[in-house]
Amino acid sequence: GAVVSQHPSWVICKSGTSVKIECRSLDFQATTMFWYRQFPKQSLMLMATSNEGSKATYEQGVEKDKFLINHASLTLSTLTVTSAHPEDSSFYICSANSGSSYEQYFGPGTRLTVT
Amino acid sequence: QQQVKQSPQSLIVQKGGISIINCAYENTAFDYFPWYQQFPGKGPALLIAIRPDVSEKKEGRFTISFNKSAKQFSLHIMDSQPGDSATYFCAASNGVAGANNLFFGTGTRLTVIP
């Protein structure tokens, strides 16, 4: 089956610093990747959609200058949280789609804690 | 505005029983309805999905029932096991395959008691 990985699985950073999260599709080419944020005991909130080689499309209310998304290749997308603050602490999850079917496959998530 | 409504919020079932989770949607353009299973601290895993051209799809102990006229779909877990204890999300999307976003339900926390 389709496998999506994320790195790191958890990260702690100090307030004001930036942190990068990687999302990779391991056994398929992902034409579209999605980034979600999930708070404890809540549903997934879509942050942005990215297509390889194009600028990401951000959902309303998501700061594009704070959450930088790059989809440089068909197997890699990155999310950079710039000038992180404690309120950015959350579980960040990516998903990927090959473009040839409807299925979205999710990564294992990255737990970000900003101190 | 919640595009996909899910109930119940939590569910407790005895081992061997049937777990039923329901979802409803309004957008008739939705044409793909997946269910995801999520364990604590993990990403969601695709469990089973259905397109609106069929009314039921079964994979092992998991069955999706789909009612297009009522704009409702449900997940049935037969012979529920303690290992099924997780949070389940229904979702819906529309349009060209893969190009459109998934709209998620609010989730159901299932607990299967041994």
CSV table of N, CA and C in Angstrom, one decimal, chain A:
chain,number,residue,atom,x,y,z
A,1,GLY,N,0.8,-1.2,0.0
A,1,GLY,CA,0.0,0.0,0.0
A,1,GLY,C,0.8,1.3,0.0
A,2,ALA,N,0.2,2.4,-0.2
A,2,ALA,CA,0.9,3.7,-0.3
A,2,ALA,C,1.4,4.1,1.1
A,3,VAL,N,2.6,4.5,1.2
A,3,VAL,CA,3.2,4.8,2.5
A,3,VAL,C,3.7,6.3,2.4
A,4,VAL,N,3.3,7.0,3.5
A,4,VAL,CA,3.8,8.4,3.6
A,4,VAL,C,4.5,8.5,4.9
A,5,SER,N,5.7,9.1,4.9
A,5,SER,CA,6.4,9.3,6.1
A,5,SER,C,6.5,10.8,6.5
A,6,GLN,N,6.8,11.0,7.7
A,6,GLN,CA,7.0,12.4,8.2
A,6,GLN,C,8.2,12.4,9.1
A,7,HIS,N,9.0,13.5,9.1
A,7,HIS,CA,10.1,13.7,9.9
A,7,HIS,C,10.3,15.1,10.3
A,8,PRO,N,10.5,15.4,11.6
A,8,PRO,CA,10.6,14.4,12.7
A,8,PRO,C,9.2,14.0,13.2
A,9,SER,N,9.2,13.0,14.0
A,9,SER,CA,7.9,12.5,14.6
A,9,SER,C,7.5,13.4,15.8
A,10,TRP,N,8.5,14.0,16.4
A,10,TRP,CA,8.2,15.0,17.4
A,10,TRP,C,9.4,16.0,17.5
A,11,VAL,N,9.1,17.2,17.9
A,11,VAL,CA,10.1,18.2,18.0
A,11,VAL,C,9.7,19.3,19.0
A,12,ILE,N,10.7,19.7,19.8
A,12,ILE,CA,10.5,20.7,20.8
A,12,ILE,C,11.4,21.9,20.4
A,13,CYS,N,10.9,23.1,20.3
A,13,CYS,CA,11.7,24.2,19.9
A,13,CYS,C,11.3,25.4,20.9
A,14,LYS,N,12.3,26.3,20.9
A,14,LYS,CA,12.0,27.5,21.7
A,14,LYS,C,11.2,28.6,20.9
A,15,SER,N,10.5,29.4,21.7
A,15,SER,CA,9.7,30.4,21.1
A,15,SER,C,10.5,31.4,20.2
A,16,GLY,N,10.1,31.7,19.0
A,16,GLY,CA,10.8,32.6,18.2
A,16,GLY,C,11.7,31.9,17.1
A,17,THR,N,11.9,30.6,17.3
A,17,THR,CA,12.7,29.9,16.3
A,17,THR,C,11.8,29.2,15.3
A,18,SER,N,12.4,28.7,14.2
A,18,SER,CA,11.7,28.1,13.1
A,18,SER,C,11.9,26.6,13.1
A,19,VAL,N,11.0,25.9,12.7
A,19,VAL,CA,11.1,24.4,12.6
A,19,VAL,C,10.6,23.9,11.3
A,20,LYS,N,11.3,22.9,10.7
A,20,LYS,CA,10.8,22.4,9.4
A,20,LYS,C,10.4,21.0,9.6
A,21,ILE,N,9.2,20.6,9.0
A,21,ILE,CA,8.7,19.3,9.0
A,21,ILE,C,8.7,18.7,7.5
A,22,GLU,N,9.2,17.5,7.4
A,22,GLU,CA,9.2,16.9,6.0
A,22,GLU,C,8.1,15.9,5.9
A,23,CYS,N,7.6,15.8,4.7
A,23,CYS,CA,6.6,14.8,4.4
A,23,CYS,C,7.0,14.1,3.1
A,24,ARG,N,7.1,12.8,3.1
A,24,ARG,CA,7.6,12.1,1.9
A,24,ARG,C,6.6,11.0,1.5
A,25,SER,N,6.3,10.8,0.2
A,25,SER,CA,5.6,9.7,-0.3
A,25,SER,C,6.7,8.7,-0.7
A,26,LEU,N,6.7,7.5,-0.1
A,26,LEU,CA,7.8,6.6,-0.2
A,26,LEU,C,7.7,5.6,-1.4
A,27,ASP,N,6.5,5.3,-1.8
A,27,ASP,CA,6.3,4.3,-2.9
A,27,ASP,C,5.4,4.8,-4.0
A,28,PHE,N,5.1,6.1,-4.0
A,28,PHE,CA,4.3,6.6,-5.1
A,28,PHE,C,4.7,8.1,-5.3
A,29,GLN,N,4.3,8.6,-6.5
A,29,GLN,CA,4.5,10.0,-6.7
A,29,GLN,C,3.3,10.8,-6.4
A,30,ALA,N,3.5,11.8,-5.5
A,30,ALA,CA,2.3,12.6,-5.0
A,30,ALA,C,2.2,13.9,-5.8
A,31,THR,N,1.2,14.0,-6.6
A,31,THR,CA,1.0,15.2,-7.3
A,31,THR,C,0.4,16.3,-6.4
A,32,THR,N,-0.3,15.9,-5.4
A,32,THR,CA,-0.9,16.8,-4.4
A,32,THR,C,-0.6,16.3,-3.0
A,33,MET,N,-0.2,17.3,-2.2
A,33,MET,CA,0.0,17.0,-0.8
A,33,MET,C,-0.8,18.0,0.0
A,34,PHE,N,-1.2,17.5,1.2
A,34,PHE,CA,-2.1,18.4,2.0
A,34,PHE,C,-1.4,18.4,3.4
A,35,TRP,N,-1.6,19.6,4.1
A,35,TRP,CA,-1.1,19.7,5.4
A,35,TRP,C,-2.3,20.0,6.4
A,36,TYR,N,-2.3,19.3,7.5
A,36,TYR,CA,-3.4,19.4,8.4
A,36,TYR,C,-2.8,19.7,9.8
A,37,ARG,N,-3.7,20.3,10.6
A,37,ARG,CA,-3.3,20.5,12.0
A,37,ARG,C,-4.4,19.9,12.8
A,38,GLN,N,-4.0,19.3,13.9
A,38,GLN,CA,-5.0,18.6,14.8
A,38,GLN,C,-4.7,18.9,16.2
A,39,PHE,N,-5.7,19.5,16.9
A,39,PHE,CA,-5.6,19.7,18.4
A,39,PHE,C,-6.2,18.5,19.1
A,40,PRO,N,-5.8,18.4,20.3
A,40,PRO,CA,-6.2,17.2,21.1
A,40,PRO,C,-7.7,17.0,21.0
A,41,LYS,N,-8.1,15.7,20.8
A,41,LYS,CA,-9.5,15.3,20.7
A,41,LYS,C,-10.4,16.1,19.7
A,42,GLN,N,-9.7,16.6,18.7
A,42,GLN,CA,-10.5,17.3,17.7
A,42,GLN,C,-10.2,16.7,16.3
A,43,SER,N,-11.0,17.2,15.4
A,43,SER,CA,-10.8,16.7,14.0
A,43,SER,C,-9.6,17.3,13.3
A,44,LEU,N,-9.4,16.9,12.1
A,44,LEU,CA,-8.3,17.5,11.3
A,44,LEU,C,-8.7,18.8,10.7
A,45,MET,N,-7.8,19.8,10.8
A,45,MET,CA,-8.1,21.1,10.1
A,45,MET,C,-7.1,21.2,9.0
A,46,LEU,N,-7.7,21.4,7.8
A,46,LEU,CA,-6.8,21.6,6.6
A,46,LEU,C,-6.2,22.9,6.7
A,47,MET,N,-4.8,22.9,6.5
A,47,MET,CA,-4.1,24.2,6.5
A,47,MET,C,-3.9,24.7,5.1
A,48,ALA,N,-3.4,23.7,4.2
A,48,ALA,CA,-3.0,24.1,2.9
A,48,ALA,C,-2.9,22.9,2.0
A,49,THR,N,-3.0,23.2,0.7
A,49,THR,CA,-2.9,22.2,-0.3
A,49,THR,C,-1.7,22.6,-1.3
A,50,SER,N,-0.9,21.6,-1.6
A,50,SER,CA,0.2,22.0,-2.4
A,50,SER,C,0.4,21.0,-3.6
A,51,ASN,N,0.6,21.5,-4.8
A,51,ASN,CA,0.9,20.7,-5.9
A,51,ASN,C,2.3,20.9,-6.3
A,52,GLU,N,3.0,19.9,-6.8
A,52,GLU,CA,4.4,19.9,-7.1
A,52,GLU,C,4.7,21.0,-8.1
A,53,GLY,N,5.7,21.8,-7.7
A,53,GLY,CA,6.1,22.9,-8.5
A,53,GLY,C,5.3,24.2,-8.5
A,54,SER,N,4.2,24.2,-7.7
A,54,SER,CA,3.3,25.3,-7.6
A,54,SER,C,3.3,25.9,-6.2
A,55,LYS,N,2.8,27.1,-6.1
A,55,LYS,CA,2.6,27.7,-4.8
A,55,LYS,C,1.5,27.0,-4.1
A,56,ALA,N,1.6,26.9,-2.8
A,56,ALA,CA,0.5,26.3,-2.0
A,56,ALA,C,-0.7,27.1,-1.9
A,57,THR,N,-1.8,26.5,-1.8
A,57,THR,CA,-3.1,27.2,-1.6
A,57,THR,C,-3.5,27.0,-0.1
A,58,TYR,N,-3.6,28.2,0.6
A,58,TYR,CA,-3.8,28.2,2.0
A,58,TYR,C,-5.3,28.3,2.3
A,59,GLU,N,-5.8,27.7,3.3
A,59,GLU,CA,-7.1,27.8,3.8
A,59,GLU,C,-7.3,29.2,4.5
A,60,GLN,N,-8.5,29.6,4.5
A,60,GLN,CA,-8.8,30.9,5.1
A,60,GLN,C,-8.4,30.9,6.6
A,61,GLY,N,-7.7,31.9,7.0
A,61,GLY,CA,-7.3,32.0,8.4
A,61,GLY,C,-5.9,31.5,8.7
A,62,VAL,N,-5.3,30.8,7.7
A,62,VAL,CA,-3.9,30.3,7.9
A,62,VAL,C,-2.9,31.3,7.3
A,63,GLU,N,-2.0,31.7,8.1
A,63,GLU,CA,-1.0,32.7,7.7
A,63,GLU,C,0.1,32.1,6.8
A,64,LYS,N,0.1,32.4,5.6
A,64,LYS,CA,1.0,31.9,4.6
A,64,LYS,C,2.5,32.3,4.9
A,65,ASP,N,2.7,33.4,5.6
A,65,ASP,CA,4.0,33.8,5.9
A,65,ASP,C,4.5,33.1,7.1
A,66,LYS,N,3.6,32.6,7.9
A,66,LYS,CA,4.1,31.9,9.1
A,66,LYS,C,4.3,30.4,8.8
A,67,PHE,N,3.4,29.8,8.0
A,67,PHE,CA,3.5,28.4,7.7
A,67,PHE,C,3.9,28.3,6.2
A,68,LEU,N,5.2,28.1,6.0
A,68,LEU,CA,5.7,28.1,4.6
A,68,LEU,C,5.7,26.7,4.1
A,69,ILE,N,5.1,26.5,3.0
A,69,ILE,CA,5.0,25.2,2.4
A,69,ILE,C,5.7,25.1,1.1
A,70,ASN,N,6.5,24.1,0.9
A,70,ASN,CA,7.3,23.9,-0.3
A,70,ASN,C,7.1,22.5,-0.8
A,71,HIS,N,6.7,22.3,-2.1
A,71,HIS,CA,6.5,21.0,-2.7
A,71,HIS,C,7.4,20.9,-3.9
A,72,ALA,N,8.7,20.7,-3.6
A,72,ALA,CA,9.7,20.8,-4.6
A,72,ALA,C,9.8,19.6,-5.5
A,73,SER,N,9.3,18.4,-5.1
A,73,SER,CA,9.4,17.3,-5.9
A,73,SER,C,8.1,16.4,-5.8
A,74,LEU,N,8.0,15.4,-6.5
A,74,LEU,CA,6.8,14.6,-6.5
A,74,LEU,C,6.7,13.7,-5.3
A,75,THR,N,7.8,13.7,-4.5
A,75,THR,CA,7.8,12.8,-3.3
A,75,THR,C,8.1,13.6,-2.0
A,76,LEU,N,8.3,14.9,-2.1
A,76,LEU,CA,8.6,15.6,-0.9
A,76,LEU,C,7.9,16.9,-0.8
A,77,SER,N,7.3,17.2,0.4
A,77,SER,CA,6.8,18.5,0.7
A,77,SER,C,7.3,18.9,2.1
A,78,THR,N,7.5,20.1,2.3
A,78,THR,CA,8.0,20.6,3.6
A,78,THR,C,7.1,21.7,4.2
A,79,LEU,N,6.9,21.7,5.5
A,79,LEU,CA,6.2,22.7,6.2
A,79,LEU,C,7.1,23.3,7.2
A,80,THR,N,7.3,24.6,7.0
A,80,THR,CA,8.2,25.4,8.0
A,80,THR,C,7.4,26.3,8.8
A,81,VAL,N,7.4,26.1,10.1
A,81,VAL,CA,6.7,27.0,11.0
A,81,VAL,C,7.7,28.1,11.4
A,82,THR,N,7.5,29.3,11.0
A,82,THR,CA,8.5,30.4,11.2
A,82,THR,C,8.1,31.1,12.5
A,83,SER,N,9.1,31.6,13.2
A,83,SER,CA,8.9,32.3,14.5
A,83,SER,C,7.8,31.7,15.3
A,84,ALA,N,8.1,30.4,15.7
A,84,ALA,CA,7.1,29.6,16.4
A,84,ALA,C,6.8,30.2,17.8
A,85,HIS,N,5.5,30.1,18.1
A,85,HIS,CA,5.1,30.5,19.5
A,85,HIS,C,4.3,29.4,20.1
A,86,PRO,N,4.2,29.4,21.4
A,86,PRO,CA,3.5,28.3,22.1
A,86,PRO,C,2.1,27.9,21.6
A,87,GLU,N,1.4,28.9,21.0
A,87,GLU,CA,0.1,28.6,20.5
A,87,GLU,C,0.2,27.8,19.2
A,88,ASP,N,1.4,27.7,18.6
A,88,ASP,CA,1.6,26.8,17.4
A,88,ASP,C,1.8,25.4,17.8
A,89,SER,N,1.9,25.1,19.1
A,89,SER,CA,2.1,23.7,19.5
A,89,SER,C,0.9,22.9,19.1
A,90,SER,N,1.1,21.8,18.4
A,90,SER,CA,0.0,21.0,17.8
A,90,SER,C,0.5,19.8,17.2
A,91,PHE,N,-0.4,19.0,16.7
A,91,PHE,CA,0.0,17.8,15.9
A,91,PHE,C,-0.2,18.1,14.4
A,92,TYR,N,0.9,18.1,13.7
A,92,TYR,CA,0.8,18.4,12.3
A,92,TYR,C,0.9,17.1,11.4
A,93,ILE,N,-0.1,17.0,10.5
A,93,ILE,CA,-0.2,15.7,9.7
A,93,ILE,C,-0.2,16.1,8.2
A,94,CYS,N,0.5,15.4,7.4
A,94,CYS,CA,0.5,15.6,6.0
A,94,CYS,C,-0.3,14.4,5.3
A,95,SER,N,-0.8,14.6,4.2
A,95,SER,CA,-1.3,13.5,3.4
A,95,SER,C,-0.9,13.7,1.9
A,96,ALA,N,-1.0,12.7,1.2
A,96,ALA,CA,-0.6,12.7,-0.2
A,96,ALA,C,-1.5,12.0,-1.1
A,97,ASN,N,-1.7,12.5,-2.3
A,97,ASN,CA,-2.5,11.8,-3.3
A,97,ASN,C,-1.7,11.7,-4.6
A,98,SER,N,-1.9,10.6,-5.3
A,98,SER,CA,-1.1,10.3,-6.5
A,98,SER,C,-1.7,11.0,-7.8
A,99,GLY,N,-3.0,11.5,-7.7
A,99,GLY,CA,-3.6,12.1,-8.8
A,99,GLY,C,-4.3,11.1,-9.7
A,100,SER,N,-4.1,9.8,-9.5
A,100,SER,CA,-4.7,8.8,-10.4
A,100,SER,C,-5.9,8.1,-9.6
A,101,SER,N,-6.1,8.5,-8.4
A,101,SER,CA,-7.2,7.9,-7.6
A,101,SER,C,-7.7,8.9,-6.6
A,102,TYR,N,-8.7,8.5,-5.9
A,102,TYR,CA,-9.3,9.5,-4.9
A,102,TYR,C,-8.6,9.4,-3.5
A,103,GLU,N,-7.9,8.3,-3.3
A,103,GLU,CA,-7.3,8.1,-2.0
A,103,GLU,C,-6.3,9.1,-1.5
A,104,GLN,N,-6.4,9.5,-0.3
A,104,GLN,CA,-5.4,10.3,0.4
A,104,GLN,C,-4.8,9.5,1.4
A,105,TYR,N,-3.5,9.4,1.4
A,105,TYR,CA,-2.8,8.6,2.4
A,105,TYR,C,-2.0,9.5,3.4
A,106,PHE,N,-2.2,9.3,4.7
A,106,PHE,CA,-1.7,10.2,5.7
A,106,PHE,C,-0.3,9.7,6.2
A,107,GLY,N,0.5,10.7,6.6
A,107,GLY,CA,1.7,10.4,7.3
A,107,GLY,C,1.4,10.1,8.8
A,108,PRO,N,2.4,9.8,9.6
A,108,PRO,CA,2.2,9.4,11.0
A,108,PRO,C,2.0,10.7,11.9
A,109,GLY,N,2.3,11.9,11.4
A,109,GLY,CA,2.1,13.1,12.2
A,109,GLY,C,3.4,13.5,12.8
A,110,THR,N,3.5,14.8,13.1
A,110,THR,CA,4.6,15.4,13.9
A,110,THR,C,4.1,16.2,15.0
A,111,ARG,N,4.5,15.8,16.2
A,111,ARG,CA,4.1,16.6,17.4
A,111,ARG,C,5.1,17.7,17.6
A,112,LEU,N,4.6,19.0,17.5
A,112,LEU,CA,5.4,20.2,17.8
A,112,LEU,C,5.0,20.8,19.1
A,113,THR,N,6.0,21.0,19.9
A,113,THR,CA,5.9,21.7,21.2
A,113,THR,C,6.8,22.9,21.2
A,114,VAL,N,6.2,24.0,21.4
A,114,VAL,CA,7.0,25.3,21.4
A,114,VAL,C,7.0,25.8,22.9
A,115,THR,N,8.2,25.9,23.4
A,115,THR,CA,8.4,26.3,24.8
A,115,THR,C,8.7,27.8,25.0
